[in-house]
Structure formats: C-alpha cells, structure tokens
Amino acid sequence: MLLRSKARFVFSFAGNYKTPTPSLLSELLGGLFATVFPTNCLLCERELTEPWGASICRACWESLQPLTGPCCERCGLPFASMRAEDFVELLCGQCRQGEQEFDIARSYGLYTGNLRKAILHLKFHRREHLAIRLGALMALPFEALSAADSAIVAPVPLHPSRRRQRGFNQAELLARGLVRRLRGEKRGLQLVAGSLRRIRPTLPQVGLSVSARRENVSGVFSVARPEQVRNRPVVLVDDVMTTGATLSACATALKRAGASRVLALSLARATPQFPDSA
Ligand SMILES: [Zn+2]
Ligand SMILES: [Zn+2]
C-alpha cells in the first residue's frame, strides 16, 4: 500500500516537472526513482522490473514498430493490400489530385495499439520523458525526408487558449526529442518552436470529413517571422497525421512566407484502413 502511494507520487512528479528541456541528469533521476519506487508500465500496466525509459517496459517499447512496406511516395500513406509493383507511380488518390501542400510527409508508425496509447498518455498527461523518447523515434522517418542540415524544425502549434488549457504543446515536445536525438548528426538543424502561429481556434479535426477538415484549418496558420523561414527548408512536426489537412494548411503558410521546401514528419499515421486509428 505504501509502495502504491509512492508510485503515484513518482507519476505526479514526472507529470508536473516544469524544466523545459529534461536533462540527462533528470533522465537518470527518473531511472533511479523507477528503481527505488517501482511503478507500472503505462501501456501494459505490468510492474516495471528494470529502470526502463519513460515508465514504459522494454517489451512495450519494442512493440512500437516503424512502418515498412509500400507507401505513397509523397505523403507516406501505407498501401495496405496493394503490391508496390502494381503501380507505375506510387501516389495515393489525394496526392495524385495534388491536394497536399507539403513536399513530402512521413510517419514513424501507425496510429494503432501501443503507439496510439503512448500518444494519448503524452497528450493528456504531460509526460515529457515520454515525449523525448517518442520524438527520438522520428529520427528514422526523418531520413526519408532528405532534409538539408540548414532546415528549421517547426512544431504544429496549438491555439494559445488550447495551449494554456493543456499546459504544453505535444508536437513541440516531440520535436525537441527529435532534435535532441539528431544533435551532432545534423548540426544546423534548428528547432524554432514559435515559427508558426494558430491565429484562430478550430474545432477538433476528429470526426470531420476530409473536406470539412481542410475547411476547418484553412487560413488558420501564419508565420511569426517570415525572415526565419525564407529560402530555407522547414521540417514540420506533429504527433498524428490523418488526412494531412493540418500539415497542408501549415505548409501553405510556410511557403507563402518563402520556405523552400516543407517536409512533414509525424509520430503516427492514422489511416481509414486500420480500424483502431479512427
Ligand atoms: Zn509494458
Ligand atoms: Zn499520398
């Protein structure tokens, strides 16, 4: 019983930790806490028996598998039941119709199972350690973007009122994890958290049709300082990509401000082919 209450204390400590960039020291402390006060895995709820990262057990981390197989060359949409060799041009319907404003989009995995659970924990329980670890996973699809070292990393912003309510922007935390992971390899890569702004609040995209989603976010984004992105490639980061409407609306604003390329990166891809992703 005593251990249980201590475990809860550990959770709330991690949840409210206000340091913007968790240092190596805080990660080590997190590991030490997990060892001294055992907690349960956030995803499978089994007791953590080793100081594994961000309150997720080794087996659950290993279950977060990257997307493989044929996908749309432009937006990364996985082709569930089609063979790559059946297509001359590997583009999905939306991309063939030129509906996406970004140059390329890729995601780490599918928005199903444990990856979906992890994102929901991150989004609704402010878990910075988790965000840093999950953001680092995006280093894999990042390679497919062929981003120049001079690229700016821009998280998809929340409207200030939503951000105040939630207390953080999950896309920004993920972007931080990615940049940290790539530091050293991509020296010029620069995270500019406030490069994009949401100028009016929008309805949640969940449950809206493809065209309603596009309308909902049309003209919603603006670039705070156009000189920061002019003639530079921008890596847009979000937690989940569904139809690409939000990323496209961001790309429109960035290109208008002079960005040379807009490369969209998300942790998870929600697609209608996979039932869990709705
Ligand atoms: Zn687990
Ligand atoms: Zn596509």
Coordinates of C-alpha atoms and ligand atoms in Angstrom, one line a residue:
M1 CA 0.0 0.0 0.0
L2 CA 2.8 2.3 0.9
L3 CA 4.6 1.5 -2.3
R4 CA 1.5 2.2 -4.3
S5 CA 1.2 5.7 -2.9
K6 CA 4.9 6.3 -3.5
A7 CA 4.4 5.1 -7.1
R8 CA 1.7 7.7 -7.5
F9 CA 4.0 10.4 -6.2
V10 CA 6.6 9.4 -8.8
F11 CA 4.0 9.8 -11.6
S12 CA 2.8 13.2 -10.5
F13 CA 6.4 14.3 -10.0
A14 CA 7.2 13.4 -13.6
G15 CA 3.9 14.8 -14.8
N16 CA 4.4 18.3 -13.3
Y17 CA 8.1 18.6 -13.9
K18 CA 8.4 22.1 -15.4
T19 CA 12.0 22.1 -16.7
P20 CA 11.6 22.8 -20.5
T21 CA 14.4 20.5 -21.6
P22 CA 14.8 17.4 -19.4
S23 CA 18.5 17.0 -18.9
L24 CA 20.4 13.8 -18.8
L25 CA 20.5 14.2 -15.1
S26 CA 16.7 14.3 -14.8
E27 CA 16.5 11.2 -17.0
L28 CA 19.0 9.5 -14.7
L29 CA 17.0 10.6 -11.7
G30 CA 13.8 9.3 -13.4
G31 CA 15.5 5.9 -13.8
L32 CA 16.7 6.0 -10.2
F33 CA 13.2 6.8 -9.0
A34 CA 11.7 4.0 -11.0
T35 CA 14.2 1.6 -9.4
V36 CA 13.6 2.8 -5.8
F37 CA 9.8 3.2 -6.2
P38 CA 8.5 0.6 -8.6
T39 CA 5.8 1.7 -10.9
N40 CA 3.7 0.0 -13.6
C41 CA 4.2 0.2 -17.3
L42 CA 2.0 2.9 -18.8
L43 CA 1.0 0.7 -21.7
C44 CA 0.6 -2.9 -20.4
E45 CA 0.3 -2.0 -16.7
R46 CA 2.7 -4.7 -15.6
E47 CA 5.1 -3.7 -12.9
L48 CA 8.4 -2.3 -14.2
T49 CA 11.2 -4.6 -13.0
E50 CA 14.0 -2.6 -14.5
P51 CA 14.7 1.2 -14.9
W52 CA 13.5 1.3 -18.5
G53 CA 12.6 4.6 -20.2
A54 CA 9.6 6.9 -19.5
S55 CA 7.6 4.4 -17.5
I56 CA 7.2 2.0 -20.4
C57 CA 8.6 -1.5 -20.2
R58 CA 11.1 -2.9 -22.7
A59 CA 8.6 -5.2 -24.3
C60 CA 6.2 -2.3 -24.9
W61 CA 8.9 -0.1 -26.3
E62 CA 9.9 -2.9 -28.7
S63 CA 6.3 -3.2 -29.8
L64 CA 6.4 0.4 -31.2
Q65 CA 7.4 -0.8 -34.7
P66 CA 8.1 1.5 -37.6
L67 CA 6.1 1.5 -40.8
T68 CA 7.5 -0.7 -43.5
G69 CA 6.3 -1.8 -46.9
P70 CA 5.0 0.2 -49.9
C71 CA 3.6 3.6 -49.3
C72 CA 2.6 6.8 -51.2
E73 CA 5.9 8.4 -52.2
R74 CA 4.6 11.8 -51.4
C75 CA 2.5 11.5 -48.2
G76 CA 3.7 8.2 -46.9
L77 CA 0.2 6.6 -46.8
P78 CA 0.8 2.9 -46.4
F79 CA -0.8 0.8 -49.1
A80 CA -2.4 -1.9 -47.0
S81 CA -3.3 -4.5 -49.6
M82 CA -1.6 -3.4 -52.7
R83 CA 1.7 -4.5 -54.1
A84 CA 4.1 -1.7 -54.9
E85 CA 5.0 -3.2 -58.3
D86 CA 1.3 -2.8 -59.4
F87 CA 1.9 1.0 -59.6
V88 CA 3.9 2.9 -62.1
E89 CA 3.7 6.0 -59.9
L90 CA 3.5 5.3 -56.2
L91 CA 1.0 8.0 -55.3
C92 CA -2.3 7.8 -53.3
G93 CA -5.5 9.3 -54.6
Q94 CA -5.2 12.5 -52.6
C95 CA -1.6 13.1 -53.8
R96 CA -2.5 12.3 -57.4
Q97 CA -5.1 15.1 -57.2
G98 CA -2.4 17.5 -55.8
E99 CA -4.3 18.1 -52.6
Q100 CA -1.3 18.2 -50.3
E101 CA 0.7 21.4 -50.0
F102 CA 3.8 19.8 -48.3
D103 CA 6.6 18.3 -50.4
I104 CA 6.8 15.0 -48.6
A105 CA 5.3 13.5 -45.4
R106 CA 6.5 10.5 -43.4
S107 CA 5.4 9.0 -40.1
Y108 CA 7.2 6.6 -37.7
G109 CA 4.4 4.1 -37.2
L110 CA 0.7 3.5 -37.4
Y111 CA -1.7 5.2 -35.0
T112 CA -2.8 1.9 -33.5
G113 CA -2.2 -0.2 -30.5
N114 CA 0.6 0.8 -28.2
L115 CA 1.8 3.8 -30.2
R116 CA -1.7 5.2 -30.0
K117 CA -1.8 4.6 -26.3
A118 CA 1.6 6.2 -25.8
I119 CA 0.5 9.3 -27.7
L120 CA -2.7 9.6 -25.7
H121 CA -0.7 9.4 -22.4
L122 CA 1.6 12.1 -23.7
K123 CA -1.2 14.3 -24.8
F124 CA -3.4 14.1 -21.8
H125 CA -1.0 13.6 -19.0
R126 CA 2.0 15.8 -19.9
R127 CA 4.8 13.3 -20.0
E128 CA 7.9 15.0 -21.0
H129 CA 10.2 12.0 -20.7
L130 CA 7.9 10.1 -22.9
A131 CA 7.8 12.9 -25.5
I132 CA 11.6 13.0 -25.7
R133 CA 11.8 9.2 -26.2
L134 CA 8.9 9.1 -28.7
G135 CA 10.3 12.2 -30.5
A136 CA 13.6 10.4 -30.9
L137 CA 11.8 7.6 -32.8
M138 CA 11.1 10.1 -35.6
A139 CA 14.8 10.1 -36.4
L140 CA 14.1 7.0 -38.6
P141 CA 11.4 8.5 -40.9
F142 CA 13.4 11.8 -40.8
E143 CA 16.0 10.2 -43.0
A144 CA 13.4 9.7 -45.8
L145 CA 12.7 13.5 -45.9
S146 CA 16.3 14.2 -47.2
A147 CA 16.2 17.4 -45.1
A148 CA 19.1 19.8 -45.5
D149 CA 21.3 20.5 -42.4
S150 CA 20.1 24.1 -42.6
A151 CA 16.4 23.1 -42.0
I152 CA 14.2 24.6 -39.4
V153 CA 12.1 22.3 -37.3
A154 CA 8.7 23.8 -36.7
P155 CA 6.1 22.1 -34.5
V156 CA 2.4 22.4 -35.5
P157 CA 1.2 25.0 -33.0
L158 CA -1.9 24.9 -30.7
H159 CA -4.0 27.9 -30.4
P160 CA -2.8 29.9 -27.3
S161 CA -6.1 29.2 -25.5
R162 CA -5.7 25.4 -26.1
R163 CA -2.1 25.6 -25.1
R164 CA -2.9 27.4 -21.9
Q165 CA -5.6 24.8 -21.1
R166 CA -3.3 21.8 -21.8
G167 CA -0.1 23.5 -20.5
F168 CA 2.1 22.3 -23.3
N169 CA 2.2 21.5 -27.0
Q170 CA 2.8 17.8 -27.6
A171 CA 4.2 18.5 -31.1
E172 CA 6.8 20.8 -29.6
L173 CA 7.9 18.2 -27.0
L174 CA 8.2 15.6 -29.8
A175 CA 10.2 18.0 -32.0
R176 CA 12.5 18.6 -29.0
G177 CA 13.0 14.8 -28.7
L178 CA 13.8 14.6 -32.4
V179 CA 16.3 17.4 -32.5
R180 CA 18.0 16.1 -29.4
R181 CA 18.4 12.7 -31.0
L182 CA 19.8 14.2 -34.2
R183 CA 22.1 16.7 -32.5
G184 CA 25.6 16.0 -33.6
E185 CA 24.5 14.4 -36.9
K186 CA 22.5 17.4 -38.1
R187 CA 24.4 20.4 -36.7
G188 CA 22.5 23.1 -38.5
L189 CA 19.0 21.7 -37.6
Q190 CA 17.3 24.4 -35.5
L191 CA 14.1 24.0 -33.5
V192 CA 12.0 27.2 -33.7
A193 CA 9.0 26.5 -31.5
G194 CA 7.2 29.7 -32.3
S195 CA 7.7 29.8 -36.0
L196 CA 4.1 29.0 -36.8
R197 CA 1.0 30.5 -35.0
R198 CA -2.6 29.5 -35.0
I199 CA -4.4 32.7 -35.5
R200 CA -7.9 31.4 -34.6
P201 CA -9.2 28.4 -32.6
T202 CA -10.5 25.5 -34.6
L203 CA -12.8 22.6 -34.0
P204 CA -11.0 19.3 -33.2
Q205 CA -10.4 17.5 -36.5
V206 CA -11.5 14.2 -35.1
G207 CA -14.8 13.1 -36.7
L208 CA -14.8 15.6 -39.5
S209 CA -14.8 14.6 -43.2
V210 CA -11.8 15.1 -45.4
S211 CA -13.2 18.3 -46.9
A212 CA -14.5 19.6 -43.6
R213 CA -11.1 19.1 -42.1
R214 CA -9.5 21.1 -44.8
E215 CA -12.0 23.9 -44.4
N216 CA -11.6 23.9 -40.6
V217 CA -7.9 24.7 -40.8
S218 CA -7.8 26.8 -43.9
G219 CA -6.1 30.1 -43.3
V220 CA -5.6 29.3 -39.6
F221 CA -1.8 29.4 -39.6
S222 CA 0.6 32.2 -40.0
V223 CA 4.4 32.5 -39.8
A224 CA 5.6 34.7 -36.9
R225 CA 8.8 35.8 -38.5
P226 CA 8.9 35.1 -42.3
E227 CA 12.6 36.0 -42.5
Q228 CA 13.4 33.0 -40.3
V229 CA 12.0 30.6 -42.9
R230 CA 12.7 32.4 -46.2
N231 CA 14.6 30.2 -48.6
R232 CA 15.0 27.5 -46.0
P233 CA 13.6 24.0 -45.8
V234 CA 11.2 23.5 -42.9
V235 CA 10.5 20.2 -41.1
L236 CA 7.0 20.4 -39.8
V237 CA 6.4 18.1 -36.7
D238 CA 3.1 16.8 -35.4
D239 CA 2.0 13.9 -33.3
V240 CA -0.6 12.3 -35.6
M241 CA -1.2 12.8 -39.3
T242 CA -4.6 11.7 -40.6
T243 CA -5.7 13.3 -43.9
G244 CA -2.8 15.8 -43.9
A245 CA -5.2 18.8 -43.8
T246 CA -3.5 20.4 -40.8
L247 CA 0.0 19.8 -42.2
S248 CA -1.1 21.2 -45.6
A249 CA -2.5 24.3 -44.1
C250 CA 0.8 24.9 -42.2
A251 CA 2.7 24.2 -45.4
T252 CA 0.6 26.8 -47.3
A253 CA 1.6 29.5 -44.7
L254 CA 5.2 28.5 -44.7
K255 CA 5.5 28.5 -48.5
R256 CA 3.8 31.9 -48.6
A257 CA 6.4 33.1 -46.2
G258 CA 9.2 31.8 -48.6
A259 CA 10.1 28.4 -47.2
S260 CA 12.0 26.5 -49.9
R261 CA 10.5 23.1 -49.0
V262 CA 8.1 21.8 -46.4
L263 CA 8.8 18.3 -45.1
A264 CA 6.1 16.9 -42.8
L265 CA 7.0 14.5 -40.0
S266 CA 4.6 12.9 -37.6
L267 CA 5.0 10.2 -35.0
A268 CA 2.0 8.2 -36.1
R269 CA -0.2 7.9 -39.2
A270 CA -3.9 7.3 -38.7
T271 CA -5.5 5.8 -41.8
P272 CA -9.0 4.6 -42.5
Q273 CA -7.7 1.1 -43.4
F274 CA -6.8 0.4 -39.8
P275 CA -9.8 0.2 -37.5
D276 CA -8.0 1.3 -34.3
S277 CA -6.9 4.6 -35.9
A278 CA -10.3 6.3 -36.1
Ligands
ZN1 ZN 4.6 -2.6 -20.9
ZN2 ZN -0.2 10.4 -50.8

